[in-house]
Tab-separated table of C-alpha atoms and ligand atoms in Angstrom:
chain	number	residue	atom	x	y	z
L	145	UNK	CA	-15.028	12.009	15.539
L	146	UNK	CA	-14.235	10.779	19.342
L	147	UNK	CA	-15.919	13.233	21.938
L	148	UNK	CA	-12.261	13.611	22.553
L	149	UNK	CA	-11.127	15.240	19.189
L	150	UNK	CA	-11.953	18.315	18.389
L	151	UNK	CA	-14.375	18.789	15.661
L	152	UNK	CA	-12.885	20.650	12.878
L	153	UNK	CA	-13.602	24.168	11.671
L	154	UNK	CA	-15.443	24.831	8.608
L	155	UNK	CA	-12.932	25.455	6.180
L	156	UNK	CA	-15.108	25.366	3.067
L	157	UNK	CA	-18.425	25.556	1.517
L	158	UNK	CA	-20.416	24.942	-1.251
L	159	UNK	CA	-23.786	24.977	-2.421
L	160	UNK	CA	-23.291	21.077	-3.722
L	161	UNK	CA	-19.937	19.320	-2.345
L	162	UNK	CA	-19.578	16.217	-4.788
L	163	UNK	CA	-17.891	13.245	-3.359
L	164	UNK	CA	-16.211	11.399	-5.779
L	165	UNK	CA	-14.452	11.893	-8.933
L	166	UNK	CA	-15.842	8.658	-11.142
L	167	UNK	CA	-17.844	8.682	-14.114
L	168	UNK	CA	-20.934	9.866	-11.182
L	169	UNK	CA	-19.110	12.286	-9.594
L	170	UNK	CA	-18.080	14.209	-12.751
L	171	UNK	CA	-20.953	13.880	-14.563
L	172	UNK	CA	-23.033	15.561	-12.303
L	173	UNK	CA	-20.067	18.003	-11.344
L	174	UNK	CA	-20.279	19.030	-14.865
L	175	UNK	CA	-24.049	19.461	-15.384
L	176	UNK	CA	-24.268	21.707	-12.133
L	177	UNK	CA	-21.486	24.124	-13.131
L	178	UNK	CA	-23.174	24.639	-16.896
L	179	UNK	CA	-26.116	25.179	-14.765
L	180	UNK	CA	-24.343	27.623	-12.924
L	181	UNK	CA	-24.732	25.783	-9.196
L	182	UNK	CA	-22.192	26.102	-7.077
L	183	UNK	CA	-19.914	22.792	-6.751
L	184	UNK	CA	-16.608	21.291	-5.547
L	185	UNK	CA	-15.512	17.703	-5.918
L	186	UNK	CA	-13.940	16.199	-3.310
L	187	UNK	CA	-11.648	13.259	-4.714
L	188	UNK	CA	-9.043	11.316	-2.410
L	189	UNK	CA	-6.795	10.015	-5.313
L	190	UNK	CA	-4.567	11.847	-6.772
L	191	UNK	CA	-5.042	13.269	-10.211
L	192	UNK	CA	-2.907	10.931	-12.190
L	193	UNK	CA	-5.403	7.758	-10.911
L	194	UNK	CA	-8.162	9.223	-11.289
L	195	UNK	CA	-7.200	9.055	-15.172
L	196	UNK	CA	-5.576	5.933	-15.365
L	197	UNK	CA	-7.798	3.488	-13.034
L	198	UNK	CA	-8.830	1.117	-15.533
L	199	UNK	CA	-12.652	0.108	-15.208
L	200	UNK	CA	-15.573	-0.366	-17.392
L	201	UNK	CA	-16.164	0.528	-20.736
L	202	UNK	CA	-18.776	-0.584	-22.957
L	203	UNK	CA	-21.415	2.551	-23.069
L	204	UNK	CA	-24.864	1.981	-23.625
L	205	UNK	CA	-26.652	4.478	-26.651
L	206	UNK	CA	-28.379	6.355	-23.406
L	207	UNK	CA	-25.168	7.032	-21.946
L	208	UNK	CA	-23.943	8.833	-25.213
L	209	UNK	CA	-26.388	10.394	-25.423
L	210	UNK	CA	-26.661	12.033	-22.209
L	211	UNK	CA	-22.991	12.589	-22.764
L	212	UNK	CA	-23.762	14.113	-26.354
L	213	UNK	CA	-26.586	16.639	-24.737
L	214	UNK	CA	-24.177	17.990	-22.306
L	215	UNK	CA	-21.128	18.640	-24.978
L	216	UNK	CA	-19.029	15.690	-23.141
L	217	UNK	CA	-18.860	13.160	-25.895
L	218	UNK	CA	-16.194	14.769	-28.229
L	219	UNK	CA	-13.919	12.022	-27.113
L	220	UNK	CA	-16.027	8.856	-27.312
L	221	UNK	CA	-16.892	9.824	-30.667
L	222	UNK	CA	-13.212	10.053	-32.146
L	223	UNK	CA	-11.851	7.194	-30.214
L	224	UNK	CA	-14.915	5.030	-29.269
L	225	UNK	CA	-15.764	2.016	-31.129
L	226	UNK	CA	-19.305	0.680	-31.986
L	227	UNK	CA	-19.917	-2.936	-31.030
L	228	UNK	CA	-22.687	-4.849	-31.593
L	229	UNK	CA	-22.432	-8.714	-31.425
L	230	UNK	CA	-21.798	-11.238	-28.608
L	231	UNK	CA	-20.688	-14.726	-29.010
L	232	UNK	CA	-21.658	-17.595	-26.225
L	233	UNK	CA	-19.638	-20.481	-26.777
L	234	UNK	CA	-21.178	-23.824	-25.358
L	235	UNK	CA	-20.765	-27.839	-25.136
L	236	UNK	CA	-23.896	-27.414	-27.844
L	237	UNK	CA	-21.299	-25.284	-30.108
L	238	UNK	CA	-21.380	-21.382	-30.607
L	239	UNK	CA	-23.968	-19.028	-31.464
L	240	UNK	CA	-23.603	-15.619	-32.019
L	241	UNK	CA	-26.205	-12.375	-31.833
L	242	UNK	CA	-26.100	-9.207	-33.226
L	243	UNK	CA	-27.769	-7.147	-30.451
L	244	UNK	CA	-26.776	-4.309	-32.160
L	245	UNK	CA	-29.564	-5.399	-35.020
L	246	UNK	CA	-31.985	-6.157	-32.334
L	247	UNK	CA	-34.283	-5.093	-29.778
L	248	UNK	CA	-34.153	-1.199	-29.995
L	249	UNK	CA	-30.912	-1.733	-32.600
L	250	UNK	CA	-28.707	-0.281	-29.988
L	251	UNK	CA	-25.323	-0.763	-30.044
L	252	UNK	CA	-22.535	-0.430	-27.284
L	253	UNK	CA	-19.167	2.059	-27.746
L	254	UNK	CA	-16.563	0.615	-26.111
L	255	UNK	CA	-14.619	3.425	-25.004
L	256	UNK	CA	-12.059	2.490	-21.537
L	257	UNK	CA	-13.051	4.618	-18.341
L	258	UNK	CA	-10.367	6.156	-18.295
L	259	UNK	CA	-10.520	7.895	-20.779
L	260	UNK	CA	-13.974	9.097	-20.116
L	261	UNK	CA	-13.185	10.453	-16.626
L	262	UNK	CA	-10.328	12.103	-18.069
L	263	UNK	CA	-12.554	13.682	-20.798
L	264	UNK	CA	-14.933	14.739	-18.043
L	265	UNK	CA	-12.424	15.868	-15.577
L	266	UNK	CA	-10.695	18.251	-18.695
L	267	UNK	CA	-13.966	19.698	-19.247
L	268	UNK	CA	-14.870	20.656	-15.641
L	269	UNK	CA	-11.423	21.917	-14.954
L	270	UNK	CA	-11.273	24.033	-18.224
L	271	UNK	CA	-15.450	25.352	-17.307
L	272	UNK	CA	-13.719	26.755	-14.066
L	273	UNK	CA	-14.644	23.797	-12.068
L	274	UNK	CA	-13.615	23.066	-8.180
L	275	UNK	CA	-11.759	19.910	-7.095
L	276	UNK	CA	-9.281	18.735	-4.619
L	277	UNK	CA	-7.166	15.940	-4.983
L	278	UNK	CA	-6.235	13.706	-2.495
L	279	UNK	CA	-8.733	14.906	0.002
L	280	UNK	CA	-10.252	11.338	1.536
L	281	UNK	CA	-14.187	12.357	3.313
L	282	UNK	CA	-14.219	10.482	6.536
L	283	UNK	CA	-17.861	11.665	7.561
L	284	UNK	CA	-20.988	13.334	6.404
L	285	UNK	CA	-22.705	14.809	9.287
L	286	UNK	CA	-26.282	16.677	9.630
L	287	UNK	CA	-27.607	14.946	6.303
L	288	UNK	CA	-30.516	14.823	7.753
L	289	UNK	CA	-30.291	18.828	8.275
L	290	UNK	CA	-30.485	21.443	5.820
L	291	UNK	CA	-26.491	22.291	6.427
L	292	UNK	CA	-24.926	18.985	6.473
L	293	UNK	CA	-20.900	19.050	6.554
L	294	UNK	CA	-17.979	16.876	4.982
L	295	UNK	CA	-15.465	16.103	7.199
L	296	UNK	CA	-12.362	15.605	5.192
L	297	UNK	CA	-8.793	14.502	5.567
L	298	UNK	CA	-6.802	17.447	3.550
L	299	UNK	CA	-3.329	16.624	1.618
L	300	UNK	CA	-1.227	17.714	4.062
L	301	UNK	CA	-3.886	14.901	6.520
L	302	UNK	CA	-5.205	17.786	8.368
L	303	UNK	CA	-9.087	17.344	9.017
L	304	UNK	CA	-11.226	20.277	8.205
L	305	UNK	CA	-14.804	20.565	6.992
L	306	UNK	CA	-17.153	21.515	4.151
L	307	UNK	CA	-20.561	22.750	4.682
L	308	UNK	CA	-22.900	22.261	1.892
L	309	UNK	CA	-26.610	22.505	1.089
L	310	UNK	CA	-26.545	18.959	-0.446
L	311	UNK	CA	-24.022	16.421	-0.410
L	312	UNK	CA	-23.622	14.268	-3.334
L	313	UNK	CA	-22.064	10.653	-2.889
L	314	UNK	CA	-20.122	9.742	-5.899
L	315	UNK	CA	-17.631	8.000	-3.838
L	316	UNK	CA	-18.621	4.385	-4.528
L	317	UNK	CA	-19.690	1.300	-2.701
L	318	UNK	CA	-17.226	1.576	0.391
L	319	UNK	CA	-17.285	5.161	0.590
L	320	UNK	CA	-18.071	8.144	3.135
L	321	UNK	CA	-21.440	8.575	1.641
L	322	UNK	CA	-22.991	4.669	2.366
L	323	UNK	CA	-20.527	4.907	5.748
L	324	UNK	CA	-22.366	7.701	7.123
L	325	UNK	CA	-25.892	5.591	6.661
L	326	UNK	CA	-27.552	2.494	8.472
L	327	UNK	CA	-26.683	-1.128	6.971
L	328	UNK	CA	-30.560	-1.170	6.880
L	329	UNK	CA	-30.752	0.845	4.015
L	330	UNK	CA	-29.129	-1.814	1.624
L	331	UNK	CA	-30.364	-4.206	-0.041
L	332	UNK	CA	-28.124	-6.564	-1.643
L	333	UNK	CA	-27.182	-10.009	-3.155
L	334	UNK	CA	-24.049	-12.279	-2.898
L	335	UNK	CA	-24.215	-14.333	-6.253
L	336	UNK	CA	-21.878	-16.832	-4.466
L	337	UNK	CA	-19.362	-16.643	-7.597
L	338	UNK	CA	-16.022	-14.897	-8.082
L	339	UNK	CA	-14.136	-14.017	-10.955
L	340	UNK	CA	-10.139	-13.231	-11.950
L	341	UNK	CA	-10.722	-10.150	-13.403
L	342	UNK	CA	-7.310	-9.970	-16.029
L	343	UNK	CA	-6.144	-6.845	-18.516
L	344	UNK	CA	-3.863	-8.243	-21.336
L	345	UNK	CA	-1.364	-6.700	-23.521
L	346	UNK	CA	-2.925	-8.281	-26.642
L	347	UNK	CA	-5.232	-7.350	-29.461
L	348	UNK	CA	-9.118	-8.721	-28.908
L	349	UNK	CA	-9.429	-12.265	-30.093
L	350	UNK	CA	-13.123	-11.858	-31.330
L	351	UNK	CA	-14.968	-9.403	-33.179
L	352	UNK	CA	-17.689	-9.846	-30.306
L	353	UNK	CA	-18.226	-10.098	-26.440
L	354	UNK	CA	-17.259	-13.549	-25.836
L	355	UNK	CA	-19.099	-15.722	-23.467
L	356	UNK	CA	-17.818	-19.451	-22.859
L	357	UNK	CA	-20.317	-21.270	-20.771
L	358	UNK	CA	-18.116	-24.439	-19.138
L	359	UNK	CA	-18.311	-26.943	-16.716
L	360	UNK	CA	-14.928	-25.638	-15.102
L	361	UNK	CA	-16.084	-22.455	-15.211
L	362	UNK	CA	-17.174	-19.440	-16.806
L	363	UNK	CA	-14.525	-16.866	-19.153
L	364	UNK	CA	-15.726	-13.548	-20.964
L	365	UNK	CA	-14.102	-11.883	-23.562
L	366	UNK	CA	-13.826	-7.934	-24.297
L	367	UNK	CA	-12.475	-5.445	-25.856
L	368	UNK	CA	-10.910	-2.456	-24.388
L	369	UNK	CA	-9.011	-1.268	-27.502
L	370	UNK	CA	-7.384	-2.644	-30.479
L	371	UNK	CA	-4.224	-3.363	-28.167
L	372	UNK	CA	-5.645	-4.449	-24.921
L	373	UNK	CA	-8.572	-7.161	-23.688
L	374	UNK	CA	-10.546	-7.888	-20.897
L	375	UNK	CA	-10.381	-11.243	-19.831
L	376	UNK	CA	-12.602	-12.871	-17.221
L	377	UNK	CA	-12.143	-15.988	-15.337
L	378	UNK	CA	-14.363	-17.559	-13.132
L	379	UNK	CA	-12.253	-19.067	-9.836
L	380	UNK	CA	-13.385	-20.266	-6.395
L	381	UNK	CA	-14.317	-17.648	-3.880
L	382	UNK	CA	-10.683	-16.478	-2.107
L	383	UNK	CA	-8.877	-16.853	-5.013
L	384	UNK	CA	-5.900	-14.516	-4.580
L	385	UNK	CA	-5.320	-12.342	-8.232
L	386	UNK	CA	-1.643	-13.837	-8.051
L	387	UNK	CA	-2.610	-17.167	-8.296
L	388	UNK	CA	-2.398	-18.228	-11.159
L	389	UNK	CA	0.135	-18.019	-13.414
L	390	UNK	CA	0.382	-16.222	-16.693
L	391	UNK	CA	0.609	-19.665	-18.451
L	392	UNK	CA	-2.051	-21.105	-16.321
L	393	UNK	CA	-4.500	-18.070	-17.379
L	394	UNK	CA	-4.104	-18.499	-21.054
L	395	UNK	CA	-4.417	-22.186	-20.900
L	396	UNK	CA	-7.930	-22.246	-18.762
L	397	UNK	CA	-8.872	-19.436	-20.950
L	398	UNK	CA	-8.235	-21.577	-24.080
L	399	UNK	CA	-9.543	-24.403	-22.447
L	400	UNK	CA	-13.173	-22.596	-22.159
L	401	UNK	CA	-13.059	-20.966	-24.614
L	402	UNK	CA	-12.577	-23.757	-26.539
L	403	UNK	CA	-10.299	-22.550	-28.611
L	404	UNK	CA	-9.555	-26.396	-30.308
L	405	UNK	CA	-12.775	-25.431	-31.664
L	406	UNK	CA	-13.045	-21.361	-32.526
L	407	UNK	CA	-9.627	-20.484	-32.940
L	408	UNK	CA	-6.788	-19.770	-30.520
L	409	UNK	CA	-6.557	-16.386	-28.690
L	410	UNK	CA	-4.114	-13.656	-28.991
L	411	UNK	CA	-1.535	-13.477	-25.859
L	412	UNK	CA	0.302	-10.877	-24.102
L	413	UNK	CA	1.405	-9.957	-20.924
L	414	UNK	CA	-1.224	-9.843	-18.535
L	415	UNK	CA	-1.115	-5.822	-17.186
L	416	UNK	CA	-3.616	-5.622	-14.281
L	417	UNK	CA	-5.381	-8.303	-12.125
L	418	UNK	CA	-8.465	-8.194	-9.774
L	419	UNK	CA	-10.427	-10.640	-8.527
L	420	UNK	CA	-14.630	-9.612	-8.211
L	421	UNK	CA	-16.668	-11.169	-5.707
L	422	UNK	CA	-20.188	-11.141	-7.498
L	423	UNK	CA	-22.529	-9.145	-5.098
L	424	UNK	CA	-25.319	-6.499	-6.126
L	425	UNK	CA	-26.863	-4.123	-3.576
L	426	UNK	CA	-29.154	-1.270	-3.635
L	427	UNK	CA	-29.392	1.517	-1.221
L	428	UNK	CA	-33.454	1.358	-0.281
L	429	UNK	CA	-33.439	4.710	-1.257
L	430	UNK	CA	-31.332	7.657	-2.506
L	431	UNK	CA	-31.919	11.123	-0.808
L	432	UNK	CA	-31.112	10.856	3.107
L	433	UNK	CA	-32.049	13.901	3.688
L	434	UNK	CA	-29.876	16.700	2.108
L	435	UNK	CA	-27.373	13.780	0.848
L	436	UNK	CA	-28.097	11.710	-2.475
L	437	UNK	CA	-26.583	9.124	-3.690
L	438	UNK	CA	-25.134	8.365	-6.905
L	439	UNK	CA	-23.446	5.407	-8.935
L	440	UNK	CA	-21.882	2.872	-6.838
L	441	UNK	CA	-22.885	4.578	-4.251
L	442	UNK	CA	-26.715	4.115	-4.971
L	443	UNK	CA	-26.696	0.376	-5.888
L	444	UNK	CA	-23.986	-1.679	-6.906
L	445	UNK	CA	-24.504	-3.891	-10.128
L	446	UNK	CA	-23.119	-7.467	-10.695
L	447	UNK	CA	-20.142	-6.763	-13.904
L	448	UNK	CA	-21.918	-9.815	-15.763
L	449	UNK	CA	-24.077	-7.119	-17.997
L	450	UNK	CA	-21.992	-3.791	-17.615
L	451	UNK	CA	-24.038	-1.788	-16.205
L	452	UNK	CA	-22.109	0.177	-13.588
L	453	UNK	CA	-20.908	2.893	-15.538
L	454	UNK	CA	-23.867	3.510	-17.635
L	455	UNK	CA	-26.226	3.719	-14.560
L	456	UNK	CA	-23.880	6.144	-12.797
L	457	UNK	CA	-24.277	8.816	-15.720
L	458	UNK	CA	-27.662	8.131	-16.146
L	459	UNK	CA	-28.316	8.657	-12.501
L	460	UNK	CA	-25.739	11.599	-12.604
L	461	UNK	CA	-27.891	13.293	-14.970
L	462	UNK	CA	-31.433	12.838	-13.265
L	463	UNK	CA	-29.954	14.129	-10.192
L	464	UNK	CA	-28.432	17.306	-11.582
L	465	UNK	CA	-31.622	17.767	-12.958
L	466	UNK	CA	-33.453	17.534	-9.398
L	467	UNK	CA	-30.519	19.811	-7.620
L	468	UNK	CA	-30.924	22.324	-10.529
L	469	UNK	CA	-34.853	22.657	-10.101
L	470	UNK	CA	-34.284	22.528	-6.500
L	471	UNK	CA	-31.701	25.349	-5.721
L	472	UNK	CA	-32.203	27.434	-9.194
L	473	UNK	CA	-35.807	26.959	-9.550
L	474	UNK	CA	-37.025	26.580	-5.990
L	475	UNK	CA	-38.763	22.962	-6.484
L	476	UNK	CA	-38.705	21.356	-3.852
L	477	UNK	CA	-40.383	18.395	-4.677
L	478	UNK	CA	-37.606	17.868	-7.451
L	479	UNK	CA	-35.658	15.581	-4.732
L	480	UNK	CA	-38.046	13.635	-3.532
L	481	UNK	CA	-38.771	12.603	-7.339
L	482	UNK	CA	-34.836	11.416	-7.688
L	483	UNK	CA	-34.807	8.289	-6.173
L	484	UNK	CA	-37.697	6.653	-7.368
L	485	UNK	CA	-36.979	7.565	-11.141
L	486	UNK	CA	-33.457	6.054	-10.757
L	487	UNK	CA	-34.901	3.185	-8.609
L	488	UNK	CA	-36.769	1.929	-11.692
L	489	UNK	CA	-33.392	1.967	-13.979
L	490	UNK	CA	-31.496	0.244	-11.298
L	491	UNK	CA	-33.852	-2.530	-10.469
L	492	UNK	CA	-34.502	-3.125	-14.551
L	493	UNK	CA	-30.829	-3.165	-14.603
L	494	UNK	CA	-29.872	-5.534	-11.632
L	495	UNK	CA	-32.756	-7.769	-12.727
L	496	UNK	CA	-30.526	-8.426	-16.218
L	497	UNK	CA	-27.712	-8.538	-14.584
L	498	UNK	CA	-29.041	-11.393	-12.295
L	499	UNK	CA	-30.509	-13.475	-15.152
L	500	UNK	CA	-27.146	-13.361	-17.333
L	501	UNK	CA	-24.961	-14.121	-13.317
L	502	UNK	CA	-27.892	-17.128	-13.836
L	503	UNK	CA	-27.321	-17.938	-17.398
L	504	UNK	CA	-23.542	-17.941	-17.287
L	505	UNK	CA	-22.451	-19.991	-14.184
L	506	UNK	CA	-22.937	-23.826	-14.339
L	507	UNK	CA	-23.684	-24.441	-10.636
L	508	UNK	CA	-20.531	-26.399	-8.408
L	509	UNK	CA	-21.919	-28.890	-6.450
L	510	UNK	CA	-23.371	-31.677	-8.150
L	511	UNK	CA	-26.751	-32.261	-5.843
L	512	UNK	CA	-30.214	-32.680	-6.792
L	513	UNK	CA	-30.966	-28.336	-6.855
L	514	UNK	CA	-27.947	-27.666	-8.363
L	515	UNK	CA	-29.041	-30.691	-11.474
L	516	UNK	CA	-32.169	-28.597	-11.622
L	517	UNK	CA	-30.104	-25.669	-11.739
L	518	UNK	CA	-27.998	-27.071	-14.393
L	519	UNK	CA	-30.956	-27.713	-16.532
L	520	UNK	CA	-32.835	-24.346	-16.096
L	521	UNK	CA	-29.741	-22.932	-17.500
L	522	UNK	CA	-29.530	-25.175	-19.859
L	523	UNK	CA	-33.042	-24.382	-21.479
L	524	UNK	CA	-32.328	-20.620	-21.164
L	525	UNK	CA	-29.338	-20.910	-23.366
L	526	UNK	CA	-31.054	-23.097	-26.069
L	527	UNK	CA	-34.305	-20.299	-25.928
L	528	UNK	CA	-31.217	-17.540	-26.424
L	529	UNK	CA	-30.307	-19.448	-29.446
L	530	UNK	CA	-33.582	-20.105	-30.882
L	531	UNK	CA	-35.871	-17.821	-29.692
L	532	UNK	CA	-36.390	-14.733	-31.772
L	533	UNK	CA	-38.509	-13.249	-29.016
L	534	UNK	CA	-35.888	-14.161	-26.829
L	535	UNK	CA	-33.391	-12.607	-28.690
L	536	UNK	CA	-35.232	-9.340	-28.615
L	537	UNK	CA	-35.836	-9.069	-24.963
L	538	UNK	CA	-31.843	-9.929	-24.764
L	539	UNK	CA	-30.445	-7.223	-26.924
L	540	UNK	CA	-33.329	-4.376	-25.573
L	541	UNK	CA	-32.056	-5.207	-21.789
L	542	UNK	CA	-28.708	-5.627	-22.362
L	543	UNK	CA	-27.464	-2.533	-23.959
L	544	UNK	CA	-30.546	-0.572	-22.960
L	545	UNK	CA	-30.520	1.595	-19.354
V	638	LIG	N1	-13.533	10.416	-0.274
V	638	LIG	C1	-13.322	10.937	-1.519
V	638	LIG	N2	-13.329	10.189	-2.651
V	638	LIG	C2	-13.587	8.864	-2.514
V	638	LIG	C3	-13.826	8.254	-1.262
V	638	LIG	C4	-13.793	9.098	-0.113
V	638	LIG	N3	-14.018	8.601	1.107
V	638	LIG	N4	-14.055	6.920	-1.457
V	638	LIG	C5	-13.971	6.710	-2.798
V	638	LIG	N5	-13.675	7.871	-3.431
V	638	LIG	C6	-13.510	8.097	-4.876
V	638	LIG	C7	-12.744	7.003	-5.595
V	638	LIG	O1	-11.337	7.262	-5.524
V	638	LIG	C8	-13.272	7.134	-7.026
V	638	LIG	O2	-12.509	8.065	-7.768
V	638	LIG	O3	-14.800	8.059	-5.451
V	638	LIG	C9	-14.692	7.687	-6.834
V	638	LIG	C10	-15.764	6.642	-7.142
V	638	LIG	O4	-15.666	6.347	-8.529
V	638	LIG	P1	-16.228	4.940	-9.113
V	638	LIG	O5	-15.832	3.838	-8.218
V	638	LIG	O6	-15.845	4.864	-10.559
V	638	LIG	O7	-17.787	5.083	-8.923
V	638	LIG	P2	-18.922	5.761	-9.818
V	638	LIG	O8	-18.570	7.131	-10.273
V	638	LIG	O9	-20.097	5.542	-9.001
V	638	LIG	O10	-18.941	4.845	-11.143
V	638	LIG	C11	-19.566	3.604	-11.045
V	638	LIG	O11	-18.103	3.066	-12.965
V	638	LIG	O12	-16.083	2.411	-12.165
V	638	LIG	C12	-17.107	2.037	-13.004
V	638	LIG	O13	-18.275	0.061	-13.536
V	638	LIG	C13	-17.698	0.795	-12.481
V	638	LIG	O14	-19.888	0.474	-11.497
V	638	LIG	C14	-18.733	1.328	-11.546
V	638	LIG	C15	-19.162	2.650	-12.150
């Protein structure tokens, strides 16, 4: 706020104001209220996107069960859908691996965001839970205090404030939460690739994750649910989502995807496009004071080994954990514990996710580093393919959290 604007009254309070409502924010908005501490999440959406806003999907085994210790996986279970196999499709020809068989024999459910967050959301609203829609936080001020305020932008775009004991940011990468800290805190990555992120009106092509590794490009394959797919295309940085057109995007797909060779795909109308600038960045740590940091919020994974989603209930759940034995049980060395013990997920997590960014992009130029380039990811495919250690380490890391 300007020193010319008057600084809102405290409206509101609570003992933990939640900003966010993603699979983070209502995780952890859930765990608190079963625990009895008081909450509120603060969402700027409205209701209706909050439940539509198509994201990830594929759950790791952790993630279910977290959801399955906290009564929130009635749901996944009826609609979810194991899957266990992922197919990389190369100039060598294709090989397939049945994660789900290896490593720990963990397999993914592929259940859409969606309709987790609604799930989530139902249950907190029907527990008694606090939110408010379309409430934007522009600040959080006095983290470093033990009575830090939200200062929000109400429905009606009136500012007022929320005083808290702890503020939670749930509000992803470009929210309040990493706003109200210094850029020094993050550590991050630009992978230097982009991809057309599509949603198609068609049934899943393969019975796996699909993975074509080309020289024009990278394209990934998966499924949402038995009548839409997730389609990825990698494109030059700047690429605009409208681009292309719908013909062009089935062609380049069936052009990588070699689909002379496997098969052709199944069309449809293409429903939602994004484009994703590959970065990764991790906040250096997650408690500033009396505000923590959750999800996107806390570190921001590359899409190339969904991750997101899966770290932002783990983390979700280890920090409900820490508030609980903080405010219930008068730890207070319980916060100071949080961010390390998600630091180690995230960092095992963003180190996969970097190796497959590696293993999946053939480099552009054409110089002498990016030949060597070429060739190290050459060799890591054919040790994928032949490597039963390999294999192992694969399927552990890449459903595992
Ligand atoms: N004030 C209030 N709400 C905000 C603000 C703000 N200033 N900024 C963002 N939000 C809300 C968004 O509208 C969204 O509903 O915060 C929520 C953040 O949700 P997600 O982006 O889903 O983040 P998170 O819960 O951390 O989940 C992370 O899930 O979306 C997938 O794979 C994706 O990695 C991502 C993971």
């Amino acid at each position: 706020m300007t020193g010319r604007q008057t600084i809102p009254a405290v409206t509101d309070s609570a003992d933990v104001v939640i900003l966010g409502a993603g699979p983070a924010g209502l995780t952890l908005g859930n765990l608190l209220l079963a625990a009895g501490i008081d909450c509120v999440v603060l969402e700027r959406a409205d209701r209706r996107h909050v439940q539509t806003r198509a994201r990830a999907g594929f759950l790791a085994a952790h993630t279910v069960r977290v959801l399955d210790r906290h009564g929130l996986s009635d749901g996944l279970h009826r609609r979810g859908l194991p899957h266990g196999t992922c197919e990389f499709r190369t100039d060598g020809g294709r090989f397939r691996l049945d994660y789900g068989a290896l490593g720990l024999g963990e397999r993914h459910t592929v259940y859409p965001q969606q309709d987790l967050v609604t799930d989530l959301l139902t249950h907190y609203l029907a527990a008694g839970g606090r939110i408010r829609f379309e409430t934007e936080a522009l600040t959080v001020d006095d983290a470093a205090g033990v009575r830090p305020t939200v200062t929000v932008r109400d429905p009606e775009g009136r500012p007022c404030r929320w005083r808290a004991r702890y503020v939670a940011g749930c509000d992803g990468r470009h929210g309040a939460a990493r706003r109200s800290l210094p850029a020094a805190a993050r550590h991050q990555r630009d992978h230097g690739v982009s991809w057309l992120g599509l949603l198609a009106e068609a049934p899943p092509s393969l019975d796996a994750v699909g993975y074509a590794l080309h020289a024009r490009g990278f394209a990934g394959h998966m499924a949402r649910t038995p009548e839409v797919t997730r389609y990825y295309l990698q494109c030059e940085r700047g690429t605009a989502p409208d681009a292309w057109s719908e013909e062009r995007i089935w062609d380049e797909l069936g052009l990588r995807m070699r689909t002379a060779d496997h098969g052709p795909l199944h069309r449809g109308r293409i429903i939602h496009r994004s484009v994703i600038d590959l970065q990764s960045d991790v906040m250096e740590t997650l408690r500033h004071g009396s505000l923590l940091l959750a999800g996107d919020a806390a570190s921001l994974p590359a899409p190339a080994a969904a991750k997101g989603a899966n770290l932002a209930v783990l983390e979700a759940e280890l920090l409900a954990e820490a508030l609980i034995d903080d405010l219930a049980h008068g730890d207070p060395g319980a916060l100071d514990r949080y961010s390390p013990r998600c630091l180690a997920h995230i960092w095992r997590a963003q180190e996969f996710s970097h190796w497959m960014i590696q293993l999946l992009h053939a480099p552009y130029a054409s110089d002498g580093e990016a030949l060597f380039h070429e060739s190290l990811r050459r060799s890591r495919v054919e040790s994928l393919r032949t490597s039963r250690a390999h294999q192992e380490w694969f399927a552990e890391n890449y459903v595992g959290i």
